[in-house]
Amino acid sequence: MMMLALVAGVCKVLGLSQSSLMPVMVLLCVLPVLFFLLKNFQEKAYKRVSRAYHASSVEEVELILRYYIQKFKNSEMSQSAVERVDSVLKPAVEEFCKDQCIFLWLIYYFQNSESDKEYLKYLMSQLLKLPGTFLLSAEVLFCRIKTEIYLMNNEEDEELAKFVTLERKLKRTMNIDQDICYKVVEVMEGKERNSINFDSFARKVQEIASETKLCKMAYKRLLKLDAIKFCPFIFEYYFSYLRSIENSEKINKYYTRFKQAEDYLNQKRAGGDDLLYFDNQNLFLRVSLERKSLGKVVEVKNAYLLKFTNDELMDRDSTDLVPDPFKKNHEVWYRRINEYRHKHPLYRGIHSITLLNRYGFIENLNWKVRMHCDRLGNLTLFVNLKPTELAVDLAFIHPETWEICSFTYGFYMFLRKELGITQGRLNLFKLYNKPEKWEDDFEVVRCEIPKTKEVISVRTETFLIYGVYPIKTLVLVTQSYEGEWVNALYLNYLENQGSCLSPQASCPKILFKSIDFRAENGLFNTKPREFKLNNLTFDTKIETKEQNTLAISSIADGDQKSKFRGEETTVTKDFNYLVSSSIVSSIAKKVCLVKSMIFLIIFLLLSINITQYFLLSGNLSELEGNLEKLDSKIRISTLDTANLARDLQLVCEGSLSSDESSIRNNLEATAQAFELDAYDRLPTQEDISFTWIEYENGKFSEQRVNFLNLNRKVMRNAHSLSLSECSEINQNQTHFTNLYRNCPVEVLKQVNATFLPYLKTMKNQNKQVMEFTLNLILVIASLTLALVAGFIIYFTLSLESTRRKLWKRFEMIPLESFSIGKKAAVDRLLNIHGKDNVIGNQVYGTEKWKYKTHSSFKWFLLFTGLLFGLQVLSTGLYYEFCYTPIENIILKAPINTNAEGLIIAGVKSTSFWTREFALSNTSNAYHKTISSLNSIVNTKAALEESLEEFNYWSDYLIRNNKVIRSQEKASKLFSVFFKEACYSEPCNNRLKKGLFSALIDYEQYALDLVEQIQQGSTYYDMHEEFALLKSLEEQISAAVYSFKDFYEEFISSENTYRFELMIYLMASMFSVQALLYLLIIRTLLNKMKHIMKSEIWFISILPNVNFRLFYRELSKKQTMQ
């Protein structure tokens, strides 16, 4: 209710209607109810399952676990609750063992119980083995990682976790190491016995160099681990690798840490600390707990401690090593591994145990056993055993038959030498008529050693396993100097021919007691052997009960000396390393230079293309400005002035019925246009002198004027004529005569004449600019490509020459060096990797050692040539699809624009002179007044000239211009020329067929009028015909103007398309070149550098080679280059 009241108040404040917030109010009311119901349902479900003793589904298992985890979240779970949960979970695990979810919940549940870590590992093993679903795979992965972190933080499993990590990395490193050794043996033996050709040899060298790099990185990562402080032998592996494989003395960096690890391990051993997993002198067994191989030994190290070889113990049942009294219990222990929450004190701390050696005698050892689940779900036991000295000679008695099951070697020798018993598994009680009634400290037999007169007694003792399980034994005791019976060791007498007294005065009652020791880390190793390298000898001697630590000594070899003295290491500078490093550095610099040059040339070529782009863009911008000057305004204005002057004169005469004011206004507008056009002139019109025929006082005079004055004269006469009254015009014909005499004849011809040189100059300039632009690309790009190509060829030939000289010198190396290198690798395989049979090719081959250029050099030249070829292709495509079309536009556009203006001028000129020709045959007063003009202007000749020029430019525009004919039929340019050219109303039918048809019809119509005039028709008789001619003139002019606009639009769109194509071409070519460089050329350059580096490195690791002579000429050549 309070919530509803609050919502109502908010609505009132905000001015909202309560109906608009009704869904929100309902939701706010329903959510608490739903939450309450769900919580109540959950509590009921928890109460129901808390009273249940059986889970009918995996969901109920989850509810039970959730209930008790939540209930005992802040406190320890009570014993009754634990029993209740166990009573439900134990049958549930068996019933739902195929479901991953139950294992997930159980693992999360048991992570809170440290005592159940072994069962937790078993659950994880079962979880990882089950076929998973896609949805649960992420949860399984998370559970595995969380479990590994939990075990890492567990005090009992911390050492094992670090040991497994170190073991996995060491195995990976040693596998790489082993592969390198095999390949070195193959290469060295192949060269030694002439059974390998040059290509195979060079390829193997590359493989060895690559794997060597990986191996060194793996060793260095391994030596950075914290657990390495317990493992000095790993340092020894690395040092011996450097000396035997890389022939290197660079161990100063790690020698101090090696000595520290060695001292630390010796200190731990001397102090009695047991680093079972980390001590490489201990016996290591890995026993499978899988059903198919339960109890099988799947991995073994240092089996010699039990007088076995590693191969003898592999895949063997581990119970074969257990004495008979414990074997039965041992088998039961393996089978209990899948019991619910199984526990065993063996998984905690370190314990003592007795095992049988190869000859069946008892060996006493301390052992640490930890269960491990790998990432595939395989469950195994990691067993590490350390030999200890027995304080007494003893034998185990079978609890039922009272026979001796097993005994120590000392007890066996006592029976054989002192009692004369050679039979095994006998009953001493029956032999010496003793009752088979067990009683501690009961003497079975006694004898005296003749030489020492020492009495030894065989007595019964009961030992306890873990202080609980009794084991019946027979022990040897002897009388001390004080008269007490103490432990006896018969081997003391055999070895020293002295007393049998044990170092300990008494024998402990609990032989297999827990030592409760927690080690930090652990690692195992193969049996140490004796192995020798070039300059370094590792000597390990194995005795019966102890193993000496690894000693490192140095042997001088030529001028290379390295000695270990205490904690100090002195290593002389290696001339071989210095010279080879300088050569490799020189090659690397050259490769880097070539990379930079190729990369820069790609960008330089791109910049050249961009420059070309902007130059062409500037040319087209200039072209657009020039086209505006070719729009023929002055020519059309000249004819319009003559036409308007004649129209005004005819109107004033009364021969033409038209709007006089409209004619005067148009004439005034034309005069103003001349005034504006006088300052917008072509460059070719600036210094030219024009002829003006001045009419004054009935006489004509010729004047020379410039373009500006020419325009002004036309403008003044037109202006004066437009302001003159008709009576004045009829009386004084000066202004009309000046316009009539000059505009359609002298002015038009002279203006047209000025356009031709301008067009020619403009074409030459544009052509020069275009050629300069093209030459800029061709010359700069060609020179750049030639220079870079020359350098690259020189670089490749130089590198190839260096490589050839290198291998030529290599052939001079004596075969003894390869034999020594092979022996070092074989020794490493035998002594470090434990490979007993390293058999090579014993037959000498007949392979020819012929140098061949590496394929990377050839591919580099090929792809570099392809890179330059792409640039040539780009230039060709640019010339074909960009430069040539744009050049055609730039060179032909002015001529086409001028032709369009001349067509309009021709149409108007034809119309003007046709009417003048008609007027010339008309008898009227005005004609008589200007009859003297006939001798100066021949209207018929002017008409024929106008028709001829009109015909020429019409034909030129269509026949000499492929642009119009190449257009699509749907384009505006094609449509206006061939389909429909109506751009004014009303439209003449002639224009509905296109401008081209209209021009032909117009010319034919003008010729028809001329024919009628010649047949005697007068202007006054042909008013309708001339009105139609005037209308057709205006419509054709409008159509030509539209055509001109469409043509300029086409030029703009074509230029845009070509420039876009140019951009795409530049971007595509740059992308392809850049990718070609980054993905292929750069990779090939790096490979070439790596090849040279690897081959120089391989030659530098060969033993017994005088590298001063070997590299002298080569280093000089590189320095000079």
JSON list of N, CA, C and O in Angstrom, two decimals, residues 48 76 195 351 370 580 759 892 899 1007 1014:
[
{"chain": "A", "resi": 48, "resn": "ARG", "atom": "N", "xyz": [12.32, -30.21, 2.87]},
{"chain": "A", "resi": 48, "resn": "ARG", "atom": "CA", "xyz": [11.94, -31.55, 2.40]},
{"chain": "A", "resi": 48, "resn": "ARG", "atom": "C", "xyz": [13.17, -32.41, 2.14]},
{"chain": "A", "resi": 48, "resn": "ARG", "atom": "O", "xyz": [13.23, -33.56, 2.56]},
{"chain": "A", "resi": 76, "resn": "GLU", "atom": "N", "xyz": [31.64, -24.68, 11.14]},
{"chain": "A", "resi": 76, "resn": "GLU", "atom": "CA", "xyz": [32.02, -26.01, 10.67]},
{"chain": "A", "resi": 76, "resn": "GLU", "atom": "C", "xyz": [30.82, -26.94, 10.74]},
{"chain": "A", "resi": 76, "resn": "GLU", "atom": "O", "xyz": [30.03, -26.91, 11.69]},
{"chain": "A", "resi": 195, "resn": "SER", "atom": "N", "xyz": [77.28, -39.01, -47.52]},
{"chain": "A", "resi": 195, "resn": "SER", "atom": "CA", "xyz": [76.00, -39.64, -47.84]},
{"chain": "A", "resi": 195, "resn": "SER", "atom": "C", "xyz": [74.86, -38.63, -47.87]},
{"chain": "A", "resi": 195, "resn": "SER", "atom": "O", "xyz": [73.69, -39.01, -47.83]},
{"chain": "A", "resi": 351, "resn": "HIS", "atom": "N", "xyz": [56.74, -41.66, 4.68]},
{"chain": "A", "resi": 351, "resn": "HIS", "atom": "CA", "xyz": [56.66, -42.90, 5.46]},
{"chain": "A", "resi": 351, "resn": "HIS", "atom": "C", "xyz": [57.82, -43.81, 5.09]},
{"chain": "A", "resi": 351, "resn": "HIS", "atom": "O", "xyz": [58.48, -43.63, 4.07]},
{"chain": "A", "resi": 370, "resn": "ARG", "atom": "N", "xyz": [51.71, -39.51, -3.64]},
{"chain": "A", "resi": 370, "resn": "ARG", "atom": "CA", "xyz": [50.69, -38.50, -3.89]},
{"chain": "A", "resi": 370, "resn": "ARG", "atom": "C", "xyz": [49.87, -38.93, -5.10]},
{"chain": "A", "resi": 370, "resn": "ARG", "atom": "O", "xyz": [50.42, -39.41, -6.09]},
{"chain": "A", "resi": 580, "resn": "SER", "atom": "N", "xyz": [81.74, -14.08, -36.40]},
{"chain": "A", "resi": 580, "resn": "SER", "atom": "CA", "xyz": [80.45, -14.49, -36.98]},
{"chain": "A", "resi": 580, "resn": "SER", "atom": "C", "xyz": [79.35, -13.49, -36.63]},
{"chain": "A", "resi": 580, "resn": "SER", "atom": "O", "xyz": [78.48, -13.19, -37.46]},
{"chain": "A", "resi": 759, "resn": "LEU", "atom": "N", "xyz": [42.37, 28.42, -80.03]},
{"chain": "A", "resi": 759, "resn": "LEU", "atom": "CA", "xyz": [42.16, 26.97, -79.90]},
{"chain": "A", "resi": 759, "resn": "LEU", "atom": "C", "xyz": [43.44, 26.20, -80.14]},
{"chain": "A", "resi": 759, "resn": "LEU", "atom": "O", "xyz": [43.75, 25.22, -79.44]},
{"chain": "A", "resi": 892, "resn": "LYS", "atom": "N", "xyz": [39.96, 17.79, -77.03]},
{"chain": "A", "resi": 892, "resn": "LYS", "atom": "CA", "xyz": [38.83, 17.93, -77.95]},
{"chain": "A", "resi": 892, "resn": "LYS", "atom": "C", "xyz": [37.69, 18.78, -77.40]},
{"chain": "A", "resi": 892, "resn": "LYS", "atom": "O", "xyz": [36.86, 19.28, -78.16]},
{"chain": "A", "resi": 899, "resn": "ALA", "atom": "N", "xyz": [32.72, 24.51, -81.76]},
{"chain": "A", "resi": 899, "resn": "ALA", "atom": "CA", "xyz": [31.84, 24.05, -82.84]},
{"chain": "A", "resi": 899, "resn": "ALA", "atom": "C", "xyz": [30.38, 24.27, -82.49]},
{"chain": "A", "resi": 899, "resn": "ALA", "atom": "O", "xyz": [29.56, 24.65, -83.36]},
{"chain": "A", "resi": 1007, "resn": "LEU", "atom": "N", "xyz": [17.39, 26.48, -97.78]},
{"chain": "A", "resi": 1007, "resn": "LEU", "atom": "CA", "xyz": [17.62, 26.35, -99.23]},
{"chain": "A", "resi": 1007, "resn": "LEU", "atom": "C", "xyz": [16.32, 26.43, -100.01]},
{"chain": "A", "resi": 1007, "resn": "LEU", "atom": "O", "xyz": [16.27, 27.01, -101.13]},
{"chain": "A", "resi": 1014, "resn": "GLN", "atom": "N", "xyz": [14.51, 33.12, -105.41]},
{"chain": "A", "resi": 1014, "resn": "GLN", "atom": "CA", "xyz": [15.08, 33.19, -106.75]},
{"chain": "A", "resi": 1014, "resn": "GLN", "atom": "C", "xyz": [13.99, 33.08, -107.82]},
{"chain": "A", "resi": 1014, "resn": "GLN", "atom": "O", "xyz": [14.16, 33.56, -108.95]}
]
